[in-house]
């Protein structure tokens, strides 16, 4: 989070520091507002001071922690679904067996090698 | 001139003729006029306009006007105008025609008063929209488009099955409230559920939309799912199951969105999340909840379109869309950055932006009806959507670490389209009565009171604080080039894999008999069929499943 914010000088860490300071102050003010503004609540949980602030913060941390854990389980290579080589192999297997005799006669290049060549 | 109350789809279908215009600019301009004329037609339509016709003994209603269909009609015209303007520079006639037919079919479905007409437009939605994916021209897009088409057409076939049952039971094809008291109610709900991206049935959306062209994705984001939302609002309000389905839809995609690298796929996941709010509101079924749901659909069409446009602009200008390859683009695309942030603020429901005035209605309605846990789930999802769509999208594309990419702003027509969408987001956010006046029920709801504004602002700022803190602690998952497994694994990996295993075991069995000509030929032919196993296998399996389903249901 070293370059968040807006404007052209965002690469300057000093600017970022200031943006974050302002942001922290706003967060603090919002929390204090809970004690100043009387909220008409429709649910008892809402009357807990700072309920929305705490819920938002904790919710997002839980979200990210769970998502990180999901990565362990669910993350695969970018080309996970592009299983071309495998399919080619099966086809080649058939083609090879099927065409071998014919190829021997005609002296054509080996389809396996050719397919690999095309693939790469 | 506009004396006849034309069904809105007619104008869009007629607009296809403009494709014959040879000049690129003139053709694009003519296309842009289609939604304008459509809007004039819609606005000048008499309140009791309707169009019936009889076809082989069936009474068909091609035009049904009421507050609900009108609201979606307006939204679709706005979306079509914005999307066509965004695609103004495109010269590809296929995309232009597909876009018009797609938008027209969505309008046809929304204004149809009987199920048979609905079915026809339902399938046309699928067939026209797939060209927006195929137009990308890559093999990935082609195969993803095939999967998309199979699933969409299956949804249509299921709908048709439901319609047959409906017709047998009711003796009519005209429909309004359907509900789940009957078998056909469930079957039709399943068909809508596929288009609506219910959990488990959702994967076509996150699979296909990110593969579409930059402009095509903008069209796609507006019509298919919102047509389904419209039908849910018309035929299934107050169906309790929808509350839980909707809540699930708001929650599960946000986890995927956090770890997804393709930023348009992040948007696709957040789309499911937003539809979840609508589905939940429709499930609650009170006047306030349904109002909130359809208002949110209206707003979502605009702000989700805006976000897809911003990411489309990034993709078009840089050729990249993965978070891991982007960053620092605010330096060369400042206008796009600002417009994207407006969309992000709207989807996150910041006060003064459009998402706030509609989502809060659903939240209040959920709480009023005493669904405490659902309310907590939606609140969590609200924080989560800010986290991934509100912060992640702009942050990783335009800020974060500087990727070194230097480009320019997108063409001015793209900027104009984004600006219009951003303007609508802000105008509705600041002056919600503009939207509230269009809603199907009377609204006695004011979003702007101290309670709502403070609560929502706290929620969002502390979600942002969590983002800052997680980043400082280096706990935030970095953008990585990767694929995350989802339900699609079943039909992209497991079933094709099983099919291949079967195939090779068959070939092993027949191996000793290879010298017999017919025995050698069969596996070779099989292999030919299997050249694109993911799609080929899937077609077969879907056919088998559907056929089996059909047989069983008629038993």
XYZ file of C-alpha atoms in Angstrom, chain B:
555
model
C -44.955 9.996 -36.866
C -44.978 7.655 -33.871
C -48.673 6.960 -33.867
C -48.315 3.201 -33.768
C -47.292 1.763 -30.422
C -44.510 -0.394 -31.743
C -43.102 -3.109 -29.504
C -39.599 -1.821 -28.665
C -37.811 -4.825 -30.140
C -39.150 -4.031 -33.607
C -37.068 -0.886 -33.879
C -33.906 -2.690 -32.797
C -34.443 -5.541 -35.222
C -35.207 -3.067 -37.991
C -32.017 -1.224 -37.094
C -30.096 -4.256 -38.312
C -30.745 -2.958 -41.833
C -28.337 -0.102 -41.080
C -25.576 -2.683 -41.297
C -25.892 -2.336 -45.070
C -24.582 1.232 -44.954
C -21.088 1.086 -46.445
C -19.578 4.122 -44.700
C -18.213 3.194 -41.261
C -18.986 6.481 -39.580
C -22.434 6.804 -41.068
C -23.261 3.238 -40.114
C -22.123 3.712 -36.527
C -24.123 6.926 -36.334
C -27.258 5.227 -37.665
C -26.839 2.448 -35.107
C -26.621 5.049 -32.383
C -29.962 6.481 -33.476
C -31.733 3.159 -32.908
C -31.984 3.418 -29.111
C -32.814 7.115 -29.460
C -35.815 6.365 -31.660
C -36.600 3.460 -29.389
C -36.705 5.783 -26.393
C -38.964 8.248 -28.232
C -41.277 5.373 -29.122
C -41.297 4.137 -25.533
C -41.883 7.558 -23.992
C -44.715 8.403 -26.358
C -46.421 5.073 -25.833
C -49.942 5.216 -24.493
C -50.379 3.727 -21.035
C -52.758 1.019 -22.238
C -50.755 0.059 -25.306
C -50.673 -3.627 -26.089
C -50.233 -5.849 -29.082
C -51.818 -9.240 -29.425
C -51.648 -11.703 -32.223
C -52.839 -15.234 -32.757
C -50.463 -17.837 -34.071
C -51.640 -21.381 -34.760
C -54.249 -21.079 -32.062
C -51.998 -19.490 -29.474
C -52.862 -16.057 -28.189
C -49.561 -14.155 -28.081
C -48.918 -10.826 -26.390
C -45.998 -9.014 -27.942
C -46.408 -5.872 -25.903
C -47.366 -5.603 -22.265
C -46.921 -2.206 -20.672
C -46.876 -1.695 -16.938
C -44.588 0.029 -14.449
C -42.323 -2.986 -14.098
C -41.758 -3.628 -17.803
C -41.408 0.100 -18.475
C -38.671 0.480 -15.852
C -36.589 -2.263 -17.462
C -37.473 -0.890 -20.872
C -35.988 2.482 -19.939
C -32.937 0.857 -18.396
C -32.307 -1.271 -21.498
C -32.622 1.718 -23.811
C -30.109 3.653 -21.725
C -27.790 0.649 -21.638
C -28.101 0.107 -25.384
C -27.339 3.744 -26.127
C -24.295 3.758 -23.862
C -23.000 0.449 -25.192
C -23.464 1.439 -28.840
C -21.743 4.763 -28.200
C -18.933 2.906 -26.477
C -18.621 0.682 -29.549
C -18.912 3.591 -31.981
C -15.388 3.100 -33.339
C -15.943 -0.587 -34.088
C -16.119 -1.490 -37.765
C -17.006 -5.119 -37.285
C -20.544 -5.524 -38.629
C -21.009 -8.827 -36.821
C -20.622 -7.159 -33.455
C -22.824 -4.247 -34.418
C -25.633 -6.477 -35.609
C -25.259 -8.870 -32.688
C -25.434 -5.951 -30.260
C -28.641 -4.625 -31.763
C -30.381 -8.004 -31.925
C -29.214 -8.780 -28.398
C -30.577 -5.518 -26.979
C -33.766 -5.912 -29.022
C -34.271 -9.458 -27.760
C -33.897 -8.321 -24.160
C -36.562 -5.683 -24.796
C -38.726 -8.264 -26.513
C -38.470 -10.561 -23.488
C -39.236 -7.787 -21.029
C -42.340 -6.612 -22.864
C -43.659 -10.067 -23.741
C -46.911 -10.944 -22.056
C -46.932 -14.656 -22.823
C -44.473 -17.453 -22.302
C -44.041 -18.508 -25.908
C -42.977 -15.044 -27.010
C -40.723 -14.962 -23.988
C -39.151 -18.271 -24.994
C -38.372 -17.044 -28.493
C -36.625 -13.919 -27.220
C -34.956 -15.950 -24.464
C -33.213 -18.094 -27.085
C -32.483 -15.137 -29.335
C -30.703 -13.516 -26.389
C -28.412 -16.523 -26.274
C -27.782 -16.795 -30.015
C -27.138 -13.100 -30.577
C -24.968 -12.502 -27.523
C -22.575 -15.366 -28.232
C -21.254 -13.476 -31.244
C -20.062 -10.734 -28.905
C -17.841 -13.371 -27.315
C -16.756 -15.065 -30.529
C -15.879 -11.697 -32.063
C -12.825 -11.637 -29.797
C -11.295 -14.001 -32.335
C -9.227 -16.106 -29.942
C -9.592 -19.833 -29.534
C -10.227 -19.351 -25.837
C -13.102 -17.028 -26.630
C -14.489 -19.471 -29.167
C -14.536 -22.383 -26.759
C -15.848 -20.251 -23.899
C -18.544 -19.002 -26.264
C -19.529 -22.566 -27.076
C -19.867 -23.409 -23.395
C -21.851 -20.219 -22.903
C -24.163 -21.058 -25.780
C -24.771 -24.608 -24.595
C -25.712 -23.449 -21.124
C -27.877 -20.580 -22.344
C -29.715 -22.742 -24.846
C -30.196 -25.402 -22.171
C -31.805 -22.759 -20.007
C -34.164 -22.061 -22.906
C -35.007 -25.744 -23.303
C -35.771 -26.017 -19.605
C -37.955 -22.939 -19.938
C -39.763 -24.585 -22.842
C -40.361 -27.681 -20.758
C -41.820 -25.506 -18.011
C -43.969 -23.737 -20.567
C -45.409 -27.036 -21.797
C -46.346 -27.955 -18.239
C -47.719 -24.488 -17.643
C -49.851 -24.614 -20.741
C -51.242 -28.020 -19.859
C -52.147 -26.926 -16.361
C -53.363 -23.394 -17.008
C -54.665 -23.666 -20.558
C -53.135 -20.318 -21.411
C -49.711 -18.944 -22.228
C -50.117 -15.483 -20.747
C -48.325 -15.162 -17.452
C -47.856 -12.929 -14.478
C -47.197 -14.277 -10.984
C -46.137 -17.936 -11.203
C -44.676 -18.908 -7.826
C -43.417 -22.294 -6.711
C -46.644 -24.077 -5.790
C -46.534 -26.112 -8.967
C -44.068 -28.273 -10.845
C -43.933 -25.888 -13.767
C -43.180 -23.086 -11.317
C -40.020 -24.888 -10.256
C -38.992 -25.761 -13.787
C -39.370 -22.194 -14.986
C -37.536 -20.972 -11.881
C -34.643 -23.270 -12.766
C -34.511 -21.800 -16.268
C -34.483 -18.270 -14.832
C -31.948 -19.378 -12.244
C -29.458 -20.343 -14.928
C -29.704 -16.961 -16.640
C -29.702 -15.263 -13.247
C -26.492 -17.066 -12.235
C -27.812 -18.816 -9.139
C -25.065 -20.551 -7.146
C -23.705 -23.648 -8.917
C -25.469 -22.502 -12.087
C -23.391 -19.323 -12.141
C -20.196 -20.354 -13.820
C -21.123 -19.526 -17.411
C -21.086 -15.873 -16.462
C -17.588 -15.759 -15.026
C -16.390 -18.075 -17.780
C -17.730 -16.271 -20.824
C -18.057 -12.557 -20.052
C -14.337 -11.971 -19.500
C -13.623 -13.599 -22.866
C -15.850 -11.189 -24.785
C -14.525 -8.230 -26.753
C -13.968 -5.017 -24.749
C -17.178 -3.566 -26.179
C -19.083 -6.852 -26.192
C -18.701 -7.288 -22.439
C -20.486 -3.964 -21.940
C -23.519 -5.251 -23.849
C -23.375 -8.578 -22.036
C -23.261 -6.994 -18.600
C -26.566 -5.229 -19.168
C -29.089 -7.567 -20.676
C -29.086 -11.308 -19.995
C -29.024 -11.354 -16.218
C -31.263 -8.320 -15.838
C -33.900 -9.881 -18.078
C -33.900 -12.816 -15.693
C -34.133 -10.467 -12.695
C -37.106 -8.778 -14.317
C -38.858 -12.116 -14.752
C -38.142 -13.096 -11.156
C -39.604 -9.787 -10.004
C -42.688 -10.395 -12.111
C -43.291 -14.068 -11.504
C -41.636 -14.971 -8.207
C -41.897 -12.083 -5.716
C -42.157 -13.292 -2.135
C -40.701 -16.756 -2.865
C -38.882 -17.437 0.372
C -36.196 -19.679 -1.130
C -34.991 -16.727 -3.159
C -33.983 -14.929 0.030
C -31.468 -17.633 0.882
C -30.334 -18.115 -2.698
C -29.837 -14.367 -2.999
C -27.888 -14.133 0.240
C -25.631 -16.963 -0.901
C -25.122 -15.186 -4.206
C -24.028 -12.020 -2.460
C -21.494 -13.829 -0.298
C -19.682 -16.589 -2.173
C -18.479 -14.645 -5.243
C -16.632 -12.050 -3.191
C -14.129 -14.648 -2.037
C -13.399 -15.592 -5.619
C -13.227 -11.943 -6.593
C -10.511 -11.254 -4.021
C -8.159 -13.882 -5.467
C -9.081 -13.500 -9.146
C -6.453 -11.974 -11.380
C -8.430 -11.126 -14.540
C -10.080 -7.826 -13.608
C -13.053 -8.360 -15.899
C -13.588 -11.715 -14.222
C -13.534 -9.908 -10.886
C -16.346 -7.767 -12.273
C -18.213 -10.868 -13.391
C -18.043 -12.240 -9.862
C -19.170 -8.942 -8.420
C -22.041 -9.019 -10.877
C -23.286 -12.237 -9.270
C -22.920 -10.512 -5.924
C -25.072 -7.573 -7.048
C -27.711 -9.827 -8.593
C -27.765 -11.593 -5.228
C -29.023 -8.412 -3.594
C -31.792 -8.189 -6.188
C -32.778 -11.841 -5.855
C -32.870 -11.446 -2.090
C -35.106 -8.376 -2.353
C -37.468 -10.194 -4.702
C -37.564 -13.100 -2.259
C -38.603 -10.767 0.567
C -41.389 -9.638 -1.702
C -42.664 -6.586 0.163
C -43.319 -3.427 -1.842
C -40.163 -1.820 -0.464
C -38.042 -4.910 -1.157
C -39.203 -5.415 -4.733
C -38.834 -1.702 -5.385
C -35.320 -1.899 -4.019
C -34.527 -4.953 -6.135
C -35.648 -3.463 -9.438
C -34.143 -0.074 -8.606
C -30.891 -1.852 -7.903
C -31.169 -3.658 -11.232
C -31.581 -0.303 -12.946
C -28.561 1.151 -11.175
C -26.487 -1.963 -11.653
C -27.015 -1.845 -15.407
C -25.413 1.592 -15.400
C -22.604 1.235 -12.883
C -21.618 -2.293 -13.824
C -21.635 -1.149 -17.428
C -19.383 1.733 -16.403
C -16.932 -0.589 -14.697
C -16.891 -2.978 -17.646
C -16.302 0.032 -19.901
C -13.397 1.239 -17.785
C -11.807 -2.206 -17.794
C -12.596 -2.569 -21.493
C -10.734 0.680 -22.087
C -7.763 -0.662 -20.159
C -7.836 -3.899 -22.147
C -8.172 -2.092 -25.448
C -5.381 0.391 -24.789
C -2.876 -1.895 -23.082
C -3.867 -5.332 -24.362
C -3.738 -6.526 -20.768
C -6.402 -7.126 -18.161
C -4.679 -9.164 -15.453
C -4.109 -7.349 -12.201
C -0.629 -8.859 -12.031
C 0.380 -7.099 -15.264
C -1.265 -3.716 -14.663
C -0.731 -0.796 -12.315
C 0.158 2.866 -12.430
C -2.168 3.601 -15.330
C -3.524 6.751 -13.677
C -0.526 8.544 -15.106
C -1.550 7.956 -18.685
C -5.317 7.431 -18.292
C -6.409 9.977 -15.675
C -9.911 10.475 -17.084
C -10.592 6.766 -17.270
C -9.301 6.481 -13.712
C -11.745 9.064 -12.389
C -14.657 7.537 -14.304
C -13.758 4.091 -13.003
C -13.693 5.431 -9.451
C -17.195 6.842 -9.929
C -18.363 3.375 -10.980
C -16.517 1.829 -8.056
C -18.110 4.268 -5.611
C -21.539 3.518 -7.073
C -21.258 -0.246 -6.832
C -19.910 0.118 -3.300
C -23.022 2.140 -2.435
C -21.257 5.250 -1.221
C -23.752 7.932 -0.202
C -24.396 10.327 -3.116
C -23.802 7.536 -5.639
C -26.515 5.439 -7.247
C -25.865 2.102 -5.539
C -26.611 3.609 -2.148
C -30.164 4.715 -2.891
C -31.266 1.283 -4.098
C -29.261 -1.163 -1.999
C -30.276 0.490 1.257
C -33.923 -0.171 0.378
C -33.230 -3.893 0.199
C -31.258 -3.820 3.452
C -34.034 -2.014 5.296
C -36.666 -4.360 3.883
C -34.691 -7.430 4.965
C -34.395 -6.066 8.479
C -38.063 -5.054 8.606
C -39.104 -8.609 7.820
C -36.933 -9.954 10.605
C -34.323 -11.867 8.615
C -31.459 -10.960 10.946
C -28.926 -13.468 9.685
C -29.648 -12.635 6.091
C -29.180 -8.981 6.958
C -25.783 -9.741 8.487
C -24.825 -11.705 5.386
C -25.824 -8.852 3.110
C -23.928 -6.406 5.292
C -20.849 -8.599 5.023
C -21.327 -8.755 1.267
C -21.657 -4.960 1.141
C -18.323 -4.594 2.856
C -16.898 -7.279 0.586
C -18.099 -5.698 -2.636
C -16.381 -2.478 -1.670
C -13.302 -4.458 -0.969
C -13.026 -6.185 -4.339
C -14.953 -3.991 -6.779
C -14.601 -0.642 -5.058
C -10.945 -0.830 -4.111
C -9.335 -3.745 -5.909
C -10.452 -2.857 -9.442
C -9.274 0.772 -9.485
C -6.302 0.091 -7.234
C -4.672 -2.743 -9.182
C -5.453 -1.258 -12.594
C -4.606 2.376 -12.054
C -2.447 2.587 -8.912
C -0.579 -0.144 -7.016
C 2.953 -0.701 -8.292
C 3.782 1.072 -11.539
C 3.772 -1.556 -14.271
C 5.678 0.795 -16.535
C 2.891 0.706 -19.121
C 2.443 4.068 -20.802
C -0.563 4.478 -23.012
C -3.178 7.091 -23.843
C -6.799 7.687 -22.985
C -9.236 5.555 -25.008
C -11.022 7.029 -28.053
C -13.341 9.928 -27.256
C -16.507 7.928 -27.950
C -15.497 5.506 -25.195
C -14.819 8.360 -22.806
C -18.165 9.927 -23.719
C -20.038 6.693 -23.051
C -18.304 6.303 -19.693
C -19.013 9.930 -18.823
C -22.734 9.519 -19.506
C -22.851 6.429 -17.304
C -20.912 8.211 -14.544
C -23.258 11.172 -14.772
C -26.295 8.918 -14.395
C -24.681 7.284 -11.330
C -24.186 10.646 -9.665
C -27.510 12.204 -10.702
C -29.495 9.253 -9.355
C -27.320 9.181 -6.250
C -27.919 12.849 -5.531
C -31.531 12.955 -6.634
C -33.026 9.498 -6.073
C -36.623 10.628 -6.630
C -35.855 10.588 -10.355
C -35.556 6.827 -10.108
C -38.100 6.300 -7.347
C -40.830 7.862 -9.507
C -40.365 5.066 -12.019
C -40.679 2.215 -9.519
C -43.648 -0.175 -9.640
C -44.850 0.540 -6.093
C -45.371 3.755 -4.161
C -42.184 4.631 -2.304
C -42.291 6.196 1.116
C -38.576 5.812 1.572
C -35.842 8.372 2.138
C -32.301 7.039 1.839
C -30.658 10.198 3.117
C -31.046 10.340 6.865
C -28.241 10.539 9.391
C -28.629 6.914 10.423
C -28.242 5.357 6.990
C -25.530 7.668 5.807
C -23.405 7.300 8.928
C -23.822 3.540 9.091
C -22.904 3.004 5.456
C -19.977 5.435 5.578
C -18.574 3.720 8.645
C -18.945 0.325 7.050
C -17.120 1.417 3.909
C -14.344 3.412 5.541
C -13.516 0.623 7.930
C -13.515 -1.859 5.069
C -10.997 0.412 3.390
C -9.070 0.559 6.647
C -8.954 -3.221 6.631
C -7.524 -3.082 3.097
C -4.847 -0.602 4.177
C -3.977 -2.611 7.251
C -3.816 -5.917 5.374
C -1.536 -4.332 2.800
C 0.753 -2.842 5.439
C 0.901 -6.228 7.164
C 1.577 -7.815 3.771
C -1.371 -10.088 4.334
C -3.222 -9.010 1.211
C -3.104 -11.746 -1.420
C -0.967 -10.478 -4.300
C -2.276 -10.617 -7.843
C -0.944 -13.820 -9.353
C -1.277 -15.247 -12.841
C -3.564 -18.141 -12.046
C -6.862 -19.909 -12.528
C -9.144 -20.572 -9.571
C -11.229 -23.714 -9.605
C -14.958 -23.174 -9.583
C -17.976 -25.262 -10.529
C -16.801 -25.214 -14.144
C -14.116 -27.696 -13.126
C -16.846 -30.340 -13.292
C -17.560 -29.830 -16.953
C -14.190 -28.561 -18.091
C -12.022 -31.117 -16.331
C -13.799 -33.955 -14.582
C -16.286 -34.974 -17.261
C -13.924 -34.547 -20.231
C -11.246 -36.357 -18.250
C -13.583 -39.234 -17.506
C -14.594 -39.276 -21.160
C -10.975 -39.478 -22.256
C -10.242 -42.224 -19.768
C -13.180 -44.153 -21.156
C -11.999 -43.520 -24.676
C -8.474 -44.759 -24.039
C -9.679 -47.850 -22.192
C -11.905 -48.624 -25.166
C -8.928 -48.238 -27.449
C -6.860 -50.555 -25.245
C -9.555 -53.179 -25.417
C -9.691 -52.978 -29.159
C -5.932 -52.770 -29.569
C -5.304 -56.466 -30.184
C -7.790 -56.408 -33.026
C -6.198 -53.478 -34.787
C -5.500 -55.472 -37.930
C -9.212 -55.598 -38.619
C -10.043 -52.583 -40.654
C -13.336 -51.682 -38.948
C -11.827 -52.005 -35.510
C -8.985 -49.711 -36.333
C -11.254 -47.153 -37.835
C -13.570 -46.710 -34.884
C -11.068 -45.386 -32.358
C -9.521 -43.226 -35.036
C -12.881 -41.679 -35.747
C -13.450 -41.241 -32.033
C -10.171 -39.467 -31.784
C -11.210 -37.158 -34.570
C -14.386 -36.291 -32.672
C -12.358 -35.627 -29.572
C -10.107 -33.060 -31.206
C -11.580 -30.346 -29.016
C -12.464 -32.593 -26.113
C -13.663 -29.917 -23.633
C -16.390 -28.683 -25.955
C -17.023 -31.916 -27.819
C -17.392 -33.956 -24.677
C -19.495 -31.351 -23.043
C -21.951 -31.134 -25.904
C -22.419 -34.875 -25.702
C -22.880 -34.882 -21.980
C -25.259 -31.959 -21.921
C -27.311 -33.637 -24.633
C -27.425 -36.861 -22.656
C -28.367 -35.086 -19.434
C -31.042 -32.991 -21.070
C -32.475 -35.937 -22.943
C -32.591 -37.956 -19.741
C -34.225 -35.072 -17.912
C -36.828 -34.724 -20.607
C -37.651 -38.413 -20.615
C -37.886 -38.559 -16.835
C -40.083 -35.515 -16.587
C -42.584 -36.871 -19.090
C -42.755 -40.259 -17.377
